[in-house]
Tab-separated table of C-alpha atoms in Angstrom:
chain	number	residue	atom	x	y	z
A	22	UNK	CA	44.329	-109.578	56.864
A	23	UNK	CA	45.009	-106.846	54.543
A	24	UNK	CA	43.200	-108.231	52.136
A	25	UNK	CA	40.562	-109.123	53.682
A	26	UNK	CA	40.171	-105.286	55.043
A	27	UNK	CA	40.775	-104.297	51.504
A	28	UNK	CA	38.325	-106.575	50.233
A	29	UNK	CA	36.101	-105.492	52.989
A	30	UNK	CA	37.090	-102.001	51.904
A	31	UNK	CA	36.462	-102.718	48.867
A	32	UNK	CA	32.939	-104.058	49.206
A	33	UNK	CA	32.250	-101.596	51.505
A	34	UNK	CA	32.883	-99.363	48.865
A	35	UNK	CA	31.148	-101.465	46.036
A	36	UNK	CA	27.927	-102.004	48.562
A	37	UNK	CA	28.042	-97.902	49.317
A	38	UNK	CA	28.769	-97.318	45.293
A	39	UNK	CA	25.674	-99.672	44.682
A	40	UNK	CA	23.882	-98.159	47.492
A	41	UNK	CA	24.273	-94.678	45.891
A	42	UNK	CA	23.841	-96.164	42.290
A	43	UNK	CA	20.498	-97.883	43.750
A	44	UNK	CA	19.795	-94.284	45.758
A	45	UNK	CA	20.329	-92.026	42.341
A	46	UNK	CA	18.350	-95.279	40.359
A	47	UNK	CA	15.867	-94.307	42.718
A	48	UNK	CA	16.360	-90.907	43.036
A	49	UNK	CA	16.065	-91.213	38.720
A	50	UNK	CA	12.797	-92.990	38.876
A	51	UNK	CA	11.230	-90.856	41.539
A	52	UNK	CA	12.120	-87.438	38.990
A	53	UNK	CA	10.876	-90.135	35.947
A	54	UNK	CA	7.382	-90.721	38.024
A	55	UNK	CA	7.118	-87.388	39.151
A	56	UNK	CA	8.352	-86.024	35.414
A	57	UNK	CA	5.632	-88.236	34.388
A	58	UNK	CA	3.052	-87.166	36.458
A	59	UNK	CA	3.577	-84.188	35.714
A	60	UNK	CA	3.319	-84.996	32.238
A	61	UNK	CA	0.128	-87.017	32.516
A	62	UNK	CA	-0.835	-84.207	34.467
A	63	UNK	CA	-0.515	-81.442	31.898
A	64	UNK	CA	-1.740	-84.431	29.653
A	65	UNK	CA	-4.610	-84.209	31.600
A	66	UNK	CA	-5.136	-80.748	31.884
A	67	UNK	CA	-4.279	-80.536	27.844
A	68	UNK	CA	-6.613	-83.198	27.086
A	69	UNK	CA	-9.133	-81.637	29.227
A	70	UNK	CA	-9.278	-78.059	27.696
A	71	UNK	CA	-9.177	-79.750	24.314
A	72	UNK	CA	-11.987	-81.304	25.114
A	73	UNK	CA	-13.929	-78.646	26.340
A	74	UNK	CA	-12.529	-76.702	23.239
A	75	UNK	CA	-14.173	-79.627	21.443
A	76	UNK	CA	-17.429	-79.670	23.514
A	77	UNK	CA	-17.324	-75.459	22.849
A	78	UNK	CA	-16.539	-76.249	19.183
A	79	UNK	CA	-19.082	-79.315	19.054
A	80	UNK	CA	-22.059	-77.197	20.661
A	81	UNK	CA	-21.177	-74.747	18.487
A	82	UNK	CA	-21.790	-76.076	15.388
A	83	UNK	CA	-24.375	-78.032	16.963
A	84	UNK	CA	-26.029	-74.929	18.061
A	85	UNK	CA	-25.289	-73.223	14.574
A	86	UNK	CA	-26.804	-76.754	13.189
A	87	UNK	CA	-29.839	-76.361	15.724
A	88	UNK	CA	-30.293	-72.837	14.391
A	89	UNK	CA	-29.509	-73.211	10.700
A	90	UNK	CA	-32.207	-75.586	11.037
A	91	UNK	CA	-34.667	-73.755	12.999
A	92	UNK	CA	-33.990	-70.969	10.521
A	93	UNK	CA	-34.643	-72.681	7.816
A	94	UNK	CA	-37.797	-74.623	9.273
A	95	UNK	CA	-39.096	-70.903	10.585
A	96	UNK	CA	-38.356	-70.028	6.707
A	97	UNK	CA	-40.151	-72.725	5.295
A	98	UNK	CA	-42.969	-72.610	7.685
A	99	UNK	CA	-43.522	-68.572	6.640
A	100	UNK	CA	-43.165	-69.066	2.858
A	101	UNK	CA	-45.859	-72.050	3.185
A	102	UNK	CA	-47.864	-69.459	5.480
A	103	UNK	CA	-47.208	-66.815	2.984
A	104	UNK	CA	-48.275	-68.821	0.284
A	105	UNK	CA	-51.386	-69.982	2.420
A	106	UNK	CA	-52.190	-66.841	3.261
A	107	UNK	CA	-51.642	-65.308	-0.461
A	108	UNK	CA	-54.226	-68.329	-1.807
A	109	UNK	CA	-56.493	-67.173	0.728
A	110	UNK	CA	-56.229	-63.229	-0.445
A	111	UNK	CA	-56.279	-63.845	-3.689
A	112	UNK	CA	-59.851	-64.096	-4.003
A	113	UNK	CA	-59.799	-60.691	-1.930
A	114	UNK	CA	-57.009	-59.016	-3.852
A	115	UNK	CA	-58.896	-59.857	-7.020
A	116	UNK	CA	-62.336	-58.416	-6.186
A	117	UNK	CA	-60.352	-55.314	-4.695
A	118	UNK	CA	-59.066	-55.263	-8.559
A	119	UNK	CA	-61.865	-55.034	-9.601
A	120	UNK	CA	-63.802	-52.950	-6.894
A	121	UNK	CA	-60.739	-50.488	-7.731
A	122	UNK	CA	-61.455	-50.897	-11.091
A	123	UNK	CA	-65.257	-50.149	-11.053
A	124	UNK	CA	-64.512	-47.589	-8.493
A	125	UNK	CA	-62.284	-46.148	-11.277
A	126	UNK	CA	-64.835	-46.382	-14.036
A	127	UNK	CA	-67.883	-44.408	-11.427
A	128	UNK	CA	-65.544	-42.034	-11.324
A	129	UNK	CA	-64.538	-41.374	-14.743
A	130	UNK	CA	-68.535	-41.286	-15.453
A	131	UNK	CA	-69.318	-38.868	-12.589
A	132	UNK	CA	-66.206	-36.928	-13.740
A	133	UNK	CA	-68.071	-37.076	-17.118
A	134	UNK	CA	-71.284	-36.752	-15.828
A	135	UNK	CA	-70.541	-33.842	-13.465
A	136	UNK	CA	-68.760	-31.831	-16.244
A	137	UNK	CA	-71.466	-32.832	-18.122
A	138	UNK	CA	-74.069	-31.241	-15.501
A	139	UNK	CA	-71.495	-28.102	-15.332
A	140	UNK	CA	-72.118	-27.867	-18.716
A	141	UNK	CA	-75.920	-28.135	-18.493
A	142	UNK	CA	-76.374	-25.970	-15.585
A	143	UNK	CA	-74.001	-23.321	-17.716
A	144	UNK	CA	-76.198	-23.722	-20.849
A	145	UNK	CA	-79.043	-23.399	-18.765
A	146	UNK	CA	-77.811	-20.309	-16.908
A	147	UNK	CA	-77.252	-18.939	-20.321
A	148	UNK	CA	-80.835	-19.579	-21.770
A	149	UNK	CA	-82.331	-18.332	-18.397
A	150	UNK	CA	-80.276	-15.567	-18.989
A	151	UNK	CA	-81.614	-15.233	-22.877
A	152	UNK	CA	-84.748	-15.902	-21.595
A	153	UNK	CA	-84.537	-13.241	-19.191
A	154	UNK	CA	-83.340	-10.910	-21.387
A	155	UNK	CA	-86.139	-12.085	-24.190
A	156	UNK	CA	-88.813	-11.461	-21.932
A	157	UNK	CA	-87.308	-7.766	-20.530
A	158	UNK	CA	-87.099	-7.001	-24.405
A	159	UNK	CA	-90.634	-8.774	-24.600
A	160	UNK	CA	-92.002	-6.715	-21.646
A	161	UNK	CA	-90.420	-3.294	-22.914
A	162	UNK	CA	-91.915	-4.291	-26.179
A	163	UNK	CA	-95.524	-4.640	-25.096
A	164	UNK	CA	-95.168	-1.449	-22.815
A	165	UNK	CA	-94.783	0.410	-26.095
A	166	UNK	CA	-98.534	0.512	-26.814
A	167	UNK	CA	-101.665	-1.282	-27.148
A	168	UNK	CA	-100.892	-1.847	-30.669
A	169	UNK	CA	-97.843	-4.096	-30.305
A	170	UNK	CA	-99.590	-6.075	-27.380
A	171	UNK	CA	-102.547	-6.562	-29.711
A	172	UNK	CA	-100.360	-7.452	-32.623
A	173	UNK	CA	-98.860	-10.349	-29.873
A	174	UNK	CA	-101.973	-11.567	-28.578
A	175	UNK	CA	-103.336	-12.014	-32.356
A	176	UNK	CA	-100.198	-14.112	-32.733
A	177	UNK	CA	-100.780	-15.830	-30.123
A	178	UNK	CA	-104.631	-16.554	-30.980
A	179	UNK	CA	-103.773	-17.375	-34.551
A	180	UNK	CA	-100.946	-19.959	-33.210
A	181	UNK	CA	-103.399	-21.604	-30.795
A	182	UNK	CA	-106.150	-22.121	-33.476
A	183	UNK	CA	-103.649	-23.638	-35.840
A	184	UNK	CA	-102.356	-26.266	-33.235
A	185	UNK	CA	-106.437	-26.953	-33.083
A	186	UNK	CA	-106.125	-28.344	-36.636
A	187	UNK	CA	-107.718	-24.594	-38.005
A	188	UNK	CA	-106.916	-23.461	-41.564
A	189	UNK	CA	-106.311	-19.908	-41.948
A	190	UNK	CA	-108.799	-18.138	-44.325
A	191	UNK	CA	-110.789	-21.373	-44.147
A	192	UNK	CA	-111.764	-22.379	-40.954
A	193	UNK	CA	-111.129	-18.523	-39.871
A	194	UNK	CA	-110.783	-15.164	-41.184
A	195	UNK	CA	-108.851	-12.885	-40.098
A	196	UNK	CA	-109.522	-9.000	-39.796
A	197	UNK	CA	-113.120	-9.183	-41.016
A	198	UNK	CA	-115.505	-6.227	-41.711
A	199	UNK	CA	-118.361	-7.075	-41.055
A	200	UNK	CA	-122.197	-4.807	-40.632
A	201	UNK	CA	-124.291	-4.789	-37.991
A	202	UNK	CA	-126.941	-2.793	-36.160
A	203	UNK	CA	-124.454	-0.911	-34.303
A	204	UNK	CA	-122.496	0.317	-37.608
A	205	UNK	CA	-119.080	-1.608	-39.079
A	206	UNK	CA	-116.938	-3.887	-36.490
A	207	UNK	CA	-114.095	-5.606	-37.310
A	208	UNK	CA	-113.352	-8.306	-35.036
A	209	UNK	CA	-110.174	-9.954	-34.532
A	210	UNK	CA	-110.810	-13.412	-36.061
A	211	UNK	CA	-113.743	-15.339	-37.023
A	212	UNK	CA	-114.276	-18.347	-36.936
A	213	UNK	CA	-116.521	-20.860	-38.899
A	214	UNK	CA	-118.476	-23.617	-37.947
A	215	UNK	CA	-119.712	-26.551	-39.659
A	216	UNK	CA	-123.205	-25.603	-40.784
A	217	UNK	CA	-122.665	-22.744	-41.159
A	218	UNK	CA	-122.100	-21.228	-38.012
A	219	UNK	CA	-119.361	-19.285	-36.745
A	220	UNK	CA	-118.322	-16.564	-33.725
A	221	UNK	CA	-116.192	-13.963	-32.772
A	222	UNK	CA	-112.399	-14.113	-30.947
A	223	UNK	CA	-111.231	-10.746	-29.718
A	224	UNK	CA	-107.810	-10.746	-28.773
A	225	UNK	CA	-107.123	-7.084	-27.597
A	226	UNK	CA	-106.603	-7.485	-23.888
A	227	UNK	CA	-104.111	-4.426	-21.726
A	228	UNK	CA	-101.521	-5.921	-20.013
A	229	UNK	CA	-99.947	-2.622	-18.950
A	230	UNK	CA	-101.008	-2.692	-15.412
A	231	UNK	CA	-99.988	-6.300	-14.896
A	232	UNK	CA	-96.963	-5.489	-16.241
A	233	UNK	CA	-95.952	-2.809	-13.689
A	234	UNK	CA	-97.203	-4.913	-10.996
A	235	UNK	CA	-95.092	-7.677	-11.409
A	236	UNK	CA	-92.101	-5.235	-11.482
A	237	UNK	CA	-92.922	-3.370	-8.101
A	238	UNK	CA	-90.724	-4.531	-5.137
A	239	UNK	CA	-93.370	-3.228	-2.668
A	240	UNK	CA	-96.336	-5.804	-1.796
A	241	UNK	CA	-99.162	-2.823	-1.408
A	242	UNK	CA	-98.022	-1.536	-5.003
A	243	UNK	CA	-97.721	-5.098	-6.359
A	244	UNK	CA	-101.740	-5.417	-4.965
A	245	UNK	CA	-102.839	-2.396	-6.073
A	246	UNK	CA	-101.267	-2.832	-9.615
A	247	UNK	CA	-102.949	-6.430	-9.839
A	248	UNK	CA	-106.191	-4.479	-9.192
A	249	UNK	CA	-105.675	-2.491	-11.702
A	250	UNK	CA	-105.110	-4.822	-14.224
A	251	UNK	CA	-108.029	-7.210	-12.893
A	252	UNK	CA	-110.302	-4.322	-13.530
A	253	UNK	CA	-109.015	-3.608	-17.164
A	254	UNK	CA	-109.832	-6.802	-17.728
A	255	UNK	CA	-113.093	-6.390	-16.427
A	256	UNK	CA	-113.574	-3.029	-18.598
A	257	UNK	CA	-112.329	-4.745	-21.922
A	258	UNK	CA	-114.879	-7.477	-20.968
A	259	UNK	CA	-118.200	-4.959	-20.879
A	260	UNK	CA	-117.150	-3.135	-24.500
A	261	UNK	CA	-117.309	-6.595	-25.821
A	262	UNK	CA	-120.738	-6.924	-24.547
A	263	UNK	CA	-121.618	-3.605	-25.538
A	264	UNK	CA	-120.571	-4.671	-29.499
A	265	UNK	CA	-122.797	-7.727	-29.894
A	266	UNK	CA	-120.585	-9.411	-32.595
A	267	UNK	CA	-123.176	-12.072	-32.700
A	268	UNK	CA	-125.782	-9.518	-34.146
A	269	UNK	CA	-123.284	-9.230	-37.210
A	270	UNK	CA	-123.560	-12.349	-38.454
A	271	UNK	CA	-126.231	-14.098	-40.010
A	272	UNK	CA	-125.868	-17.498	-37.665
A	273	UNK	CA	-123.959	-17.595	-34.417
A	274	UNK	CA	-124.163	-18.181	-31.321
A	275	UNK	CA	-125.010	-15.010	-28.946
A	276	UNK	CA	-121.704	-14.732	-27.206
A	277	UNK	CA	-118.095	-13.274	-27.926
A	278	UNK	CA	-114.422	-15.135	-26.957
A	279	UNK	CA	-112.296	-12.842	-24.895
A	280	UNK	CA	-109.037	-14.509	-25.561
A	281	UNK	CA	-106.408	-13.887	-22.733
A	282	UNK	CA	-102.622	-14.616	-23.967
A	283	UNK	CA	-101.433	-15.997	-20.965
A	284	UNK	CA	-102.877	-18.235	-17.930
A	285	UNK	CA	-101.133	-16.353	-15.233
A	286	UNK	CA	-102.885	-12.785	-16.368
A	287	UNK	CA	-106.424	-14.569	-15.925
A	288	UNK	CA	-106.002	-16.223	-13.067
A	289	UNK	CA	-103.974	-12.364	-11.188
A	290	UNK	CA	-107.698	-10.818	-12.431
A	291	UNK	CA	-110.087	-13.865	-11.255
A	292	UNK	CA	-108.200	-13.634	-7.848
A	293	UNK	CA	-109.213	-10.235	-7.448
A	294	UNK	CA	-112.510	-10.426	-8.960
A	295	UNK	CA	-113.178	-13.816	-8.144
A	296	UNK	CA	-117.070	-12.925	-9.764
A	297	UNK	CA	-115.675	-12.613	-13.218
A	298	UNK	CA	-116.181	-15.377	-14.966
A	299	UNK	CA	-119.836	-15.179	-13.588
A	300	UNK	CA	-120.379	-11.356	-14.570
A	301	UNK	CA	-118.636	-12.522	-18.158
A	302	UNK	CA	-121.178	-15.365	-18.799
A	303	UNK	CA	-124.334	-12.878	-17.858
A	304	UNK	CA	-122.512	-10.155	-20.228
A	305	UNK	CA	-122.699	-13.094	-23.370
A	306	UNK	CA	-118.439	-13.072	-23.222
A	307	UNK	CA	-116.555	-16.401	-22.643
A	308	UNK	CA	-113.353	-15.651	-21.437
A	309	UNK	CA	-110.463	-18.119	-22.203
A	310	UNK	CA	-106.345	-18.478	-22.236
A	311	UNK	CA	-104.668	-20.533	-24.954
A	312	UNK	CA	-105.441	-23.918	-23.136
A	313	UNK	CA	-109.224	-23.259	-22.738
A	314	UNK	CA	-109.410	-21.653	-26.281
A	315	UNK	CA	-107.350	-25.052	-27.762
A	316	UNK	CA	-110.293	-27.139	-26.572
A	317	UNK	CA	-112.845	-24.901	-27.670
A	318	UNK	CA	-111.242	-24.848	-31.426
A	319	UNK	CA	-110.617	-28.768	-31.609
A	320	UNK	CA	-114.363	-29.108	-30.749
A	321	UNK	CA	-114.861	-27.033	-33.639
A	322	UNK	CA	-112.599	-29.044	-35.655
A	323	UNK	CA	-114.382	-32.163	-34.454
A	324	UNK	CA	-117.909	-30.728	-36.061
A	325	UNK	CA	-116.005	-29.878	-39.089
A	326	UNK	CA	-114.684	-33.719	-39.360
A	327	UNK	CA	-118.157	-34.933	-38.641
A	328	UNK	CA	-119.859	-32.744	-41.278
A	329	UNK	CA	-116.889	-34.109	-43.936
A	330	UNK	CA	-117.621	-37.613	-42.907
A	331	UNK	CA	-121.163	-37.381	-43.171
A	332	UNK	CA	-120.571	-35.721	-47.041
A	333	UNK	CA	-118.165	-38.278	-47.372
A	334	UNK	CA	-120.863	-41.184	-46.295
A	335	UNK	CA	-123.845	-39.695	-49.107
A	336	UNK	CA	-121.082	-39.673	-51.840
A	337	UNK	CA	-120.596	-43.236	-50.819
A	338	UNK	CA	-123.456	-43.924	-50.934
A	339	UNK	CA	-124.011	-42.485	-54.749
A	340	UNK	CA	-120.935	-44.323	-56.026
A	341	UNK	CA	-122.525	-47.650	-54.450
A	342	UNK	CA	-125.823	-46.874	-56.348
A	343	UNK	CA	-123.719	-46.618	-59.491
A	344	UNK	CA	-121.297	-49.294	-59.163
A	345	UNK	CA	-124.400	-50.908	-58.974
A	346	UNK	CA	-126.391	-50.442	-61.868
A	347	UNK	CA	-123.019	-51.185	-63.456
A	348	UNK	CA	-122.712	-54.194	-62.211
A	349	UNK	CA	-126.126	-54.880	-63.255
A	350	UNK	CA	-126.084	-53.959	-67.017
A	351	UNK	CA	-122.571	-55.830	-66.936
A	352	UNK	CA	-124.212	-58.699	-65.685
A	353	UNK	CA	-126.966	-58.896	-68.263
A	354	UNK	CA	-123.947	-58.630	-70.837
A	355	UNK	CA	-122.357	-61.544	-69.320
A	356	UNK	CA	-125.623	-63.860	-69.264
A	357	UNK	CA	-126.322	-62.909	-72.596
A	358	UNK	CA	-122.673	-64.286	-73.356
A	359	UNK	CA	-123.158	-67.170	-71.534
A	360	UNK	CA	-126.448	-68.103	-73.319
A	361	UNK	CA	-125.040	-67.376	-77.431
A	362	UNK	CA	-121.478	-69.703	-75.967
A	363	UNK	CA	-124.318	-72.608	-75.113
A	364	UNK	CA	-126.060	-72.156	-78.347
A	365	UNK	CA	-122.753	-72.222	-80.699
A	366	UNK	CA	-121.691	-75.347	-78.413
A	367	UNK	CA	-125.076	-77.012	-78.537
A	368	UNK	CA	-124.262	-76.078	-83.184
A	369	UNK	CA	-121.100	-77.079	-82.876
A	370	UNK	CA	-122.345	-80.452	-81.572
A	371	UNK	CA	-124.982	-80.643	-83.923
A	372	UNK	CA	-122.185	-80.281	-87.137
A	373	UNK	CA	-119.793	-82.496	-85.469
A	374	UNK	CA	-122.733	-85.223	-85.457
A	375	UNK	CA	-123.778	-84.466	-89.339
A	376	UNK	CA	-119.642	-84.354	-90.219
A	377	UNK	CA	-119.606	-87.628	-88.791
A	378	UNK	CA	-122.262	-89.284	-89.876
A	379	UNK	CA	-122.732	-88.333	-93.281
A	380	UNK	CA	-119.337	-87.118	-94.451
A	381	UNK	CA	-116.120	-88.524	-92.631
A	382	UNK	CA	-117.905	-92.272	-92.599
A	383	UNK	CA	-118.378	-91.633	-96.280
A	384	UNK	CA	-114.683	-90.398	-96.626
A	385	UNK	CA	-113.426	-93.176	-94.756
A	386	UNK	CA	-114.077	-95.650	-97.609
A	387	UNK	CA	-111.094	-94.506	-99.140
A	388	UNK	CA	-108.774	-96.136	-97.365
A	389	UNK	CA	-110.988	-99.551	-97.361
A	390	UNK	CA	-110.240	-99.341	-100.907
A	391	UNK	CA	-106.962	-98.519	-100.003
A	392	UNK	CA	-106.354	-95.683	-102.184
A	393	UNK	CA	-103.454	-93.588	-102.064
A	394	UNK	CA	-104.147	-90.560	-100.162
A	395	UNK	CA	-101.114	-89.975	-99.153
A	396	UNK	CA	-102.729	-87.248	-96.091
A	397	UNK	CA	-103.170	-88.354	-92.745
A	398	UNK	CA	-106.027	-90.714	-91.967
A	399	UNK	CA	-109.024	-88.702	-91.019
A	400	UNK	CA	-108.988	-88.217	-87.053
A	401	UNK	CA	-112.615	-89.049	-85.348
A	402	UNK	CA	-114.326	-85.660	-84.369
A	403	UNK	CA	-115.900	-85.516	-80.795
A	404	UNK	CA	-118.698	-83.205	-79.684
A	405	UNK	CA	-118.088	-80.757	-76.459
A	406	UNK	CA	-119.523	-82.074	-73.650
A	407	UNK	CA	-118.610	-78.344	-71.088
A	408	UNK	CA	-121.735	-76.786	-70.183
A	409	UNK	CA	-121.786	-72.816	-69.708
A	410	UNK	CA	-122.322	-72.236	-65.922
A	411	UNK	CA	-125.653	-69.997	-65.115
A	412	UNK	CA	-125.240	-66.211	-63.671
A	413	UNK	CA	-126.848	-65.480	-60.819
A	414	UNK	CA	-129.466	-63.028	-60.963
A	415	UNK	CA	-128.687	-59.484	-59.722
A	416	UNK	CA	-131.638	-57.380	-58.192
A	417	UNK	CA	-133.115	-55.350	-59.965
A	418	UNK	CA	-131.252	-51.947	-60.508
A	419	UNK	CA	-134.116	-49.654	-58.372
A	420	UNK	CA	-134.054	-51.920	-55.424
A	421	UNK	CA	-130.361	-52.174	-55.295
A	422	UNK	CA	-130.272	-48.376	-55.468
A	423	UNK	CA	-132.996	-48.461	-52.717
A	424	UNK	CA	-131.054	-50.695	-50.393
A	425	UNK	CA	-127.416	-49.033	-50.473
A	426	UNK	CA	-129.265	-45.488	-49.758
A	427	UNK	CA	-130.997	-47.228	-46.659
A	428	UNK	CA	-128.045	-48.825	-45.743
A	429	UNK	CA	-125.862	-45.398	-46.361
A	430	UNK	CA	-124.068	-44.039	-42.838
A	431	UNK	CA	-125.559	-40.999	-41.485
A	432	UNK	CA	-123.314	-38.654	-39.415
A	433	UNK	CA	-125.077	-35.711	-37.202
A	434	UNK	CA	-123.477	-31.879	-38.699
């Protein structure tokens, strides 16, 4: 019975040992699952951050990827726009060159061109100041007396009529003497004409009062001294008249030239005496300036021309008439040689024929004979056959002189 407890006891204790063994087994797998769950657990939670880290890290790089490439396709699309857009400027950038260029070179020449018109208008204020200053010395000049503005004006009149193609002491004279009704004159110039012609050019004009007119600042004064001068003018004009040059000399036409040296003092006395040129005319005096008087002296030339063509034209026609009869007696000389070179070919024929027949055919007998010559055998002479040609007759020496006189150019003097 003991033994029975004990083993009872015993197994008691070995089923309560076993039952805490399985218990603590138990109690060891529960901590093992739970241990493990909360390993797979942090697993888990590990796993899960890395792979967001990973997702963060991936769409990084994917994002850096994305923009790298974005970059670089942004970069590549603006250098191809760039270059796009420098192929399409270039044209523009080029003709900008040279619009720059040509904009450089109009402005180097207007540079050049405007220093160049500085220059000009300087040099031009400069000779308007000389000429200024030339024609204040040239106005206190012929303020000094009549004699120094008759000394101009006869330079002035002797410069026109040379520009007309005038020869001094030729065509004109100069400070001539000369006798008339009314005692001795002595005209300024004057001047021949062709046949024998000629008139008279006074050049002694007072320009005093024009001269103090044009330097009064007041109109009335300016007026009065242009009517002043207008009727100097007017006075000089009658003692023309009064001389009759045209009395002097043997042929000439019945007026006298009143030479004016200068348009402008005319035309200041015509405007106030607009009857001058009327009263001048019915007074025998043609007033002129150095335009008017030019034309008057190249008509003179003109008749001077004609007259020296038309002495020209009969000396013509005198050498004609001699080159003529020339010709003639030169002619007869030349058909007289003609006829004695027919007549010595028409002998020379006529001993060529006699040599022929009557000598060499005797000579020629010889060498039938066959005797030694020794010369050359005789040659066979032929007559000339060229006949002279005739002259044609020239006229008769008085009717060529007749016909080159009628034919001869006449001119009008």
């Amino acid at each position: 019975m003991n033994i029975l407890v004990s083993i009872t006891a015993v197994l008691g204790f070995l089923c309560a040992a076993a039952c805490a063994l399985w218990a603590m087994a138990e109690r060891t797998r529960a901590v093992r699952a739970q241990t493990r769950a909360d390993l797979l657990e942090e697993q888990r939670q590990s796993g899960a951050e890395i792979l967001r880290e990973q997702a963060a890290q991936s769409a990084n790089a994917v994002g850096r990827e994305l923009v790298n490439r974005a970059t670089e396709t942004f970069r590549a699309q603006d250098l191809l726009a760039q270059a796009k857009l420098e192929a399409q400027l270039k044209p523009v950038a080029e003709t900008l060159a040279k619009f720059e260029a040509h904009v450089a070179a109009v402005e180097k020449i207007r540079a050049e061109e405007t220093g160049g018109v500085k220059a000009q208008i300087a040099q031009m204020l400069e000779a308007t100041t000389a000429t200024r200053e030339e024609a204040r010395k040239l106005s206190a000049a012929l303020r000094r007396g009549a004699g120094v503005q008759g000394r101009w004006g006869e330079q002035m009149l002797r410069n026109v009529l040379e520009m007309a193609g005038l020869q001094a002491r030729i065509d004109f004279q100069e400070q001539v003497t000369l006798v008339g009704d009314k005692g001795l004159v002595r005209p300024d110039v004057v001047v021949r004409m062709a046949g024998g012609g000629a008139f008279v050019i006074d050049a002694k004009c007072s320009l005093n009062a024009f001269l103090d007119a044009q330097e009064c600042l007041d109109e009335s004064e300016r007026e009065a001294g242009y009517l002043r001068h207008a009727l100097s003018v007017r006075a000089h004009m009658h003692s023309l008249s009064a001389k009759a040059y045209w009395d002097s000399l043997e042929l000439s036409p019945d007026f006298v030239v009143m030479f004016v040296p200068g348009d402008s003092f005319l035309a200041a006395a015509v405007e106030r005496l607009p009857d001058l040129y009327t009263e001048a005319m019915e007074r025998r005096v043609i007033v002129v300036t150095p335009s008017s008087l030019f034309a008057l002296c190249k008509a003179v030339a003109y008749g001077w021309r004609v007259q020296e063509q038309h002495i020209n034209a009969k000396e013509i026609a005198a050498l004609g008439r001699e080159l003529y009869q020339r010709l003639s007696i030169m002619g007869r000389h030349i058909d007289d040689l003609g006829k004695s070179l027919g007549a010595a070919v028409g002998k020379y024929n006529a001993f060529v024929g006699s040599m022929e027949s009557r000598v060499l055919s005797q000579a020629r007998k010889f060498e039938e004979l066959k005797v030694d010559h020794q010369a050359a055998p005789l040659r066979e002479l032929a007559g000339l056959e060229a006949a002279v040609a005739p002259l044609v007759k020239l006229q008769s020496v008085e009717s060529a002189a007749l016909t080159v006189e009628n034919d001869a150019p006449t001119c009008a003097a």
